[in-house]
Coordinates of C-alpha atoms in Angstrom, one line a residue:
M15 CA 27.9 -43.1 89.2
M16 CA 25.5 -45.0 87.0
S17 CA 23.6 -41.8 86.4
R18 CA 26.7 -40.0 85.2
R19 CA 27.6 -42.8 82.8
I20 CA 24.1 -42.7 81.3
H21 CA 24.2 -38.9 80.8
A22 CA 27.6 -39.3 79.2
M23 CA 26.3 -41.9 76.7
V24 CA 23.3 -39.8 75.8
L25 CA 25.5 -36.7 75.3
A26 CA 27.8 -38.7 73.1
G27 CA 24.9 -40.0 71.0
L28 CA 23.6 -36.4 70.6
L29 CA 27.0 -35.2 69.5
T30 CA 27.2 -38.1 67.1
G31 CA 23.8 -37.2 65.6
V32 CA 24.7 -33.5 65.2
S33 CA 27.9 -34.4 63.4
T34 CA 26.0 -36.7 61.1
I35 CA 23.4 -34.0 60.2
G36 CA 26.1 -31.4 59.6
A37 CA 28.0 -33.7 57.3
A38 CA 28.2 -32.8 53.5
L39 CA 25.5 -34.3 51.3
P40 CA 26.6 -36.6 48.5
P41 CA 27.1 -34.7 45.2
P42 CA 24.1 -34.6 42.7
L43 CA 24.1 -36.9 39.8
P44 CA 25.6 -35.4 36.6
P45 CA 23.2 -34.5 33.8
L46 CA 22.6 -37.0 31.0
T47 CA 24.9 -36.7 28.0
E48 CA 23.5 -36.3 24.5
S49 CA 24.2 -39.9 23.7
E50 CA 22.4 -41.0 26.8
V51 CA 19.4 -38.8 25.9
A52 CA 19.3 -40.3 22.5
L53 CA 19.2 -43.8 24.0
K54 CA 16.4 -42.9 26.3
P55 CA 13.1 -43.8 24.6
A56 CA 10.6 -40.9 24.3
A57 CA 7.0 -41.5 25.4
S58 CA 5.9 -40.7 21.9
R59 CA 8.0 -39.7 18.9
F60 CA 7.0 -38.3 15.5
T61 CA 9.6 -39.4 13.0
V62 CA 9.0 -38.2 9.4
D63 CA 10.8 -39.5 6.3
R64 CA 11.4 -35.9 5.1
A65 CA 10.2 -32.5 6.1
E66 CA 10.2 -30.8 2.6
H67 CA 9.1 -31.5 -0.9
D68 CA 9.9 -29.5 -4.1
F69 CA 7.4 -29.9 -6.9
G70 CA 9.8 -28.2 -9.3
T71 CA 8.5 -26.1 -12.2
I72 CA 4.7 -26.5 -12.7
L73 CA 1.9 -24.7 -14.5
D74 CA -0.8 -22.9 -12.6
N75 CA -3.5 -25.3 -13.9
E76 CA -1.8 -28.4 -12.5
P77 CA -2.8 -29.3 -8.9
K78 CA -0.1 -31.4 -7.2
E79 CA -0.1 -33.9 -4.3
V80 CA 2.7 -35.3 -2.1
V81 CA 2.6 -37.9 0.7
F82 CA 4.8 -37.4 3.8
H83 CA 5.4 -40.8 5.7
F84 CA 6.0 -40.9 9.4
T85 CA 6.4 -43.4 12.2
N86 CA 5.7 -43.3 15.9
T87 CA 9.2 -44.4 17.2
G88 CA 8.3 -43.8 20.8
V89 CA 6.9 -46.2 23.5
E90 CA 3.6 -44.5 24.0
P91 CA 0.7 -43.6 21.6
L92 CA 1.4 -40.6 19.4
I93 CA -1.5 -38.2 19.3
I94 CA -1.8 -35.6 16.5
G95 CA -4.0 -32.7 17.3
E96 CA -4.6 -29.7 15.1
V97 CA -3.4 -29.8 11.5
K98 CA -3.3 -26.5 9.7
S99 CA -1.8 -24.9 6.6
T100 CA -0.6 -21.4 5.7
C101 CA -2.9 -21.0 2.7
G102 CA -6.2 -22.3 1.4
C103 CA -4.3 -23.4 -1.7
T104 CA -2.6 -26.1 0.5
V105 CA -4.8 -28.7 2.0
P106 CA -3.5 -31.4 4.4
E107 CA -5.2 -34.7 5.0
L108 CA -4.7 -37.1 7.9
V109 CA -6.5 -40.5 8.1
K110 CA -6.6 -40.6 11.9
K111 CA -5.1 -38.9 14.9
I112 CA -3.7 -41.7 17.2
Y113 CA -0.8 -44.0 16.3
Q114 CA 0.5 -46.8 18.5
P115 CA 4.2 -47.4 19.1
G116 CA 5.9 -48.5 15.8
E117 CA 2.8 -47.7 13.7
Q118 CA 3.3 -45.8 10.5
G119 CA 1.1 -43.1 9.0
E120 CA 1.0 -40.5 6.3
V121 CA 0.1 -36.9 5.7
I122 CA -1.3 -36.1 2.2
V123 CA -0.7 -32.5 1.1
R124 CA -2.6 -31.2 -1.9
Y125 CA -1.4 -28.0 -3.5
N126 CA -3.4 -25.9 -6.0
P127 CA -1.2 -23.3 -7.8
H128 CA -4.0 -21.4 -9.4
G129 CA -3.4 -17.7 -9.2
K130 CA 0.3 -18.1 -8.1
R131 CA 3.3 -17.3 -10.2
G132 CA 7.1 -17.5 -9.7
N133 CA 8.6 -19.1 -6.6
D134 CA 6.0 -20.2 -4.1
A135 CA 6.5 -21.8 -0.7
R136 CA 3.8 -23.1 1.7
S137 CA 3.8 -25.2 4.9
V138 CA 1.6 -27.5 6.9
T139 CA 1.9 -27.6 10.7
L140 CA 0.9 -30.6 12.9
E141 CA 0.5 -30.3 16.7
T142 CA 1.6 -33.5 18.5
N143 CA 2.1 -34.9 22.0
D144 CA 5.8 -35.5 21.1
S145 CA 7.6 -33.6 23.9
T146 CA 10.7 -33.2 21.7
Q147 CA 8.8 -31.6 18.8
P148 CA 5.2 -30.6 19.8
S149 CA 4.9 -28.6 16.6
V150 CA 6.0 -30.3 13.3
K151 CA 6.2 -28.3 10.1
L152 CA 6.1 -29.9 6.7
N153 CA 7.2 -27.6 3.8
I154 CA 6.4 -27.6 0.1
K155 CA 7.6 -25.3 -2.7
A156 CA 7.3 -24.9 -6.5
H157 CA 8.1 -22.5 -9.3
V158 CA 4.8 -21.7 -10.9
K159 CA 4.4 -20.7 -14.5
Q160 CA 1.1 -19.4 -15.8
L161 CA -0.7 -21.3 -18.5
V162 CA -1.8 -17.9 -19.9
V163 CA 0.4 -14.9 -19.2
F164 CA -0.8 -11.3 -19.0
E165 CA 1.5 -8.3 -19.5
P166 CA 1.0 -6.0 -17.8
T167 CA -0.5 -8.0 -15.0
L168 CA -3.0 -5.2 -14.1
L169 CA -4.8 -2.9 -16.4
Q170 CA -4.7 0.3 -14.4
F171 CA -5.2 3.6 -16.3
G172 CA -4.8 5.7 -13.1
Q173 CA -6.3 9.2 -13.0
V174 CA -7.3 10.7 -16.3
D175 CA -8.9 14.1 -16.8
K176 CA -12.4 14.1 -18.2
G177 CA -12.4 14.3 -22.0
K178 CA -8.8 13.2 -22.5
G179 CA -9.2 9.5 -22.9
K180 CA -6.2 7.1 -22.8
T181 CA -5.0 4.0 -24.6
M182 CA -3.1 0.9 -23.2
E183 CA -1.6 -2.1 -24.9
F184 CA -2.2 -5.4 -23.2
Y185 CA -0.6 -8.7 -24.2
V186 CA -2.1 -12.2 -23.6
A187 CA 0.3 -15.1 -24.2
G188 CA -0.3 -18.9 -24.3
R189 CA 1.8 -22.1 -24.5
T190 CA 0.5 -23.7 -27.7
E191 CA 2.1 -23.2 -31.1
D192 CA -1.0 -21.6 -32.5
F193 CA -2.3 -19.8 -29.5
Q194 CA -4.4 -16.6 -30.0
V195 CA -7.2 -14.6 -28.4
T196 CA -10.2 -15.0 -30.6
L197 CA -12.6 -12.5 -28.8
A198 CA -12.4 -9.8 -26.2
T199 CA -15.2 -7.8 -24.5
T200 CA -15.6 -5.5 -21.5
T201 CA -18.5 -5.2 -19.0
M202 CA -18.4 -1.4 -19.4
P203 CA -18.3 -0.6 -23.2
D204 CA -19.4 2.9 -22.5
V205 CA -16.2 3.5 -20.6
F206 CA -13.7 1.0 -22.0
T207 CA -13.4 -0.4 -25.5
V208 CA -11.1 -3.3 -26.7
E209 CA -9.7 -4.2 -30.1
L210 CA -7.8 -7.3 -31.1
G211 CA -4.3 -6.8 -32.6
Q212 CA -1.7 -9.1 -34.1
T213 CA -0.5 -12.4 -32.5
E214 CA 3.2 -13.0 -32.6
V215 CA 6.0 -14.5 -30.6
R216 CA 7.5 -12.2 -28.0
E217 CA 9.4 -12.2 -24.8
I218 CA 6.9 -12.0 -21.9
G219 CA 6.3 -12.6 -18.2
I220 CA 8.6 -12.7 -15.2
D221 CA 10.5 -15.6 -16.7
K222 CA 11.1 -13.7 -19.9
E223 CA 9.8 -16.6 -22.0
Q224 CA 9.3 -16.6 -25.8
L225 CA 5.6 -17.2 -26.2
R226 CA 2.9 -16.5 -28.8
A227 CA 1.0 -13.4 -27.6
T228 CA -2.0 -11.5 -28.9
R229 CA -1.9 -7.7 -28.6
L230 CA -5.1 -6.1 -27.3
I231 CA -5.7 -2.3 -27.5
I232 CA -7.7 -1.1 -24.5
K233 CA -9.1 2.4 -24.7
L234 CA -10.6 4.6 -22.0
R235 CA -13.2 6.6 -23.9
E236 CA -13.0 10.4 -24.1
D237 CA -16.6 10.6 -23.2
A238 CA -16.2 8.4 -20.1
P239 CA -18.2 9.8 -17.2
V240 CA -16.5 11.2 -14.1
G241 CA -15.8 8.8 -11.3
M242 CA -14.1 5.5 -10.4
H243 CA -14.5 2.8 -13.0
T244 CA -13.9 -1.0 -12.6
A245 CA -14.7 -3.3 -15.5
E246 CA -14.1 -6.9 -16.3
L247 CA -12.2 -7.8 -19.5
T248 CA -13.2 -11.2 -20.8
M249 CA -11.0 -13.0 -23.4
R250 CA -11.8 -16.2 -25.3
T251 CA -8.8 -18.2 -26.5
N252 CA -8.2 -21.2 -28.8
D253 CA -6.5 -23.2 -26.0
G254 CA -9.0 -25.8 -24.6
R255 CA -7.2 -25.8 -21.2
A256 CA -8.0 -22.0 -20.8
P257 CA -10.9 -21.2 -23.1
V258 CA -11.9 -18.1 -21.1
E259 CA -9.6 -15.7 -19.2
R260 CA -10.6 -12.6 -17.2
T261 CA -9.0 -9.6 -15.6
Q262 CA -10.0 -6.2 -14.4
V263 CA -9.6 -2.8 -15.9
L264 CA -9.5 0.2 -13.6
S265 CA -9.5 4.0 -14.0
Q266 CA -10.6 7.2 -12.3
V267 CA -11.9 9.9 -14.6
L268 CA -11.4 13.3 -13.0
G269 CA -13.8 16.2 -13.7
D270 CA -13.9 19.6 -12.1
I271 CA -15.5 18.2 -8.9
Q272 CA -13.0 16.2 -6.9
V273 CA -13.8 14.1 -3.8
T274 CA -10.9 13.7 -1.2
P275 CA -10.3 10.9 -0.5
P276 CA -11.6 9.4 -3.7
R277 CA -12.6 6.2 -1.8
I278 CA -13.8 6.3 1.8
S279 CA -12.3 3.6 4.1
L280 CA -14.1 3.0 7.3
G281 CA -11.4 0.6 8.6
R282 CA -12.4 -2.0 11.1
I283 CA -15.4 -1.5 13.3
E284 CA -16.8 -3.4 16.3
R285 CA -20.1 -5.1 15.7
G286 CA -22.9 -2.6 16.3
Q287 CA -20.6 0.4 16.7
S288 CA -21.5 3.7 15.2
F289 CA -19.0 5.3 12.8
T290 CA -18.4 8.9 11.5
R291 CA -16.1 9.9 8.7
E292 CA -15.4 13.3 7.0
F293 CA -14.5 14.0 3.5
R294 CA -14.3 17.0 1.1
V295 CA -15.9 17.8 -2.2
Q296 CA -14.1 20.5 -4.1
S297 CA -13.9 22.4 -7.4
R298 CA -10.5 21.8 -9.0
S299 CA -10.8 25.0 -11.0
G300 CA -12.0 27.0 -7.9
Q301 CA -15.5 27.6 -9.3
P302 CA -18.4 27.9 -6.8
F303 CA -21.0 25.1 -6.9
H304 CA -23.7 23.6 -4.8
I305 CA -24.6 20.2 -3.4
S306 CA -28.3 19.5 -3.3
Q307 CA -28.4 15.9 -2.0
I308 CA -26.3 12.9 -0.9
E309 CA -27.7 9.5 -0.9
A310 CA -26.3 6.0 -0.3
R311 CA -26.8 2.8 -2.1
D312 CA -26.1 0.3 0.6
T313 CA -27.7 -2.8 2.2
T314 CA -25.1 -3.3 4.8
A315 CA -25.4 -0.1 6.9
D316 CA -27.8 2.7 7.8
V317 CA -26.0 6.0 6.9
S318 CA -26.9 9.7 7.0
F319 CA -25.1 12.9 5.9
E320 CA -24.5 16.5 6.8
F321 CA -22.9 18.8 4.2
M322 CA -22.0 22.5 4.3
P323 CA -19.8 24.8 2.3
E324 CA -16.6 25.7 4.0
D325 CA -17.1 29.3 2.8
A326 CA -20.8 30.2 2.4
K327 CA -19.9 33.3 0.3
N328 CA -17.7 31.3 -2.1
P329 CA -18.7 27.6 -2.0
T330 CA -15.8 26.1 -3.9
S331 CA -15.3 23.4 -1.2
W332 CA -17.8 21.4 0.8
K333 CA -17.3 19.5 4.0
V334 CA -19.3 16.2 4.3
V335 CA -19.9 14.3 7.5
M336 CA -21.0 10.7 7.0
S337 CA -22.5 8.9 10.0
G338 CA -23.9 5.4 10.3
R339 CA -24.2 2.0 12.0
A340 CA -23.6 -1.4 10.3
H341 CA -26.4 -3.9 10.3
P342 CA -25.8 -6.5 13.1
Q343 CA -25.7 -9.5 10.8
E344 CA -23.1 -8.1 8.4
R345 CA -19.4 -8.8 8.3
R346 CA -18.5 -6.0 5.9
I347 CA -19.7 -2.6 5.0
L348 CA -19.9 -1.9 1.3
G349 CA -21.7 0.9 -0.5
Q350 CA -21.8 3.8 -2.9
L351 CA -22.5 7.4 -2.4
L352 CA -24.3 9.5 -5.0
I353 CA -23.5 13.2 -4.6
R354 CA -25.9 15.5 -6.5
T355 CA -24.4 18.8 -7.7
D356 CA -25.4 21.7 -10.0
V357 CA -22.2 21.3 -12.2
R358 CA -23.0 20.6 -15.8
S359 CA -22.1 17.0 -16.9
E360 CA -21.2 16.3 -13.3
E361 CA -24.6 16.3 -11.8
T362 CA -24.0 13.0 -10.0
I363 CA -20.6 12.1 -8.5
E364 CA -20.2 8.5 -7.4
V365 CA -18.0 7.6 -4.4
R366 CA -17.4 4.1 -3.0
Y367 CA -16.9 3.3 0.6
N368 CA -16.1 0.1 2.5
G369 CA -15.2 -1.3 5.9
F370 CA -14.9 -4.5 7.9
I371 CA -16.7 -5.6 11.0
N372 CA -14.9 -7.5 13.7
V373 CA -16.7 -10.8 14.1
G374 CA -17.2 -12.3 17.5
T375 CA -18.0 -9.0 19.3
E376 CA -21.3 -8.2 20.9
P377 CA -23.4 -5.3 19.5
G378 CA -22.6 -2.1 21.3
N379 CA -24.6 1.0 22.1

């Protein structure tokens, strides 16, 4: 009898345990509301007084500086890691990298507008241990006006047939009441000549301002040799803030012999990798000619050439295969080809070539 009673008690206990285990669990806690999250202190918190600064309208010879103030409003130390900018013209400065709770700091951003024009926007990015904003971006912007304005902005004559020559007008404007260009020269007077014209007020630049501008007459000489030409135009002004200004003048003089493409691009090459490129040398008039030699003026790569007429009986077009390997220590390939022909006044055709080498790669076979 006693045994039956004990068994009954054990069975009742087991049933009670089973019913307890099978009972529904209590409901999960509801997620925190936005107000509760805001009240919860962050381990570290980067709080800045403002995230953007507008320098307004400035001249391109006026470097600017702005200070962004911030505070660690968290309860743990704020750590600022990498600080980077979108351009070398924008340089951030941070005194230190670790800030205790409640401590204030500042990011100094220096902006150099030289070479910029019109609306320009840049940013600085800070990497932090603030879990709510691990990457913080501070923005600056300005409308940049040039102290000296060029029109057109680039002196590009384009392709010109040999013996034709060409003339362009070029205006240089300044911001003083008596501004003028007093002297102008080019580095290739046998190809480009320059003359000073009148100085007068005219509408100029992307902002259509009324400025004093000197007119320059740039001429591509009729006897300019065949080939690609790039010269530097140097101008002296009476503005002490910009006593010397420079720009480039470009042109390609076309003779009967034409190289296609006119400039050989090697693209990007792995360090130590061999390269091969093909190009054509042709007579535009369809006259037969011969190539006697091709040599390279280059200190960045070892190159060799194979050349053959595409039609041996009527050699009006030649195929050239250029092969080479960049020197291991170089980061860029830059050179000039000299193609020797039997065409009168075009005995030497110059062709430029260039390429870039991927850094950080091991030399290949």
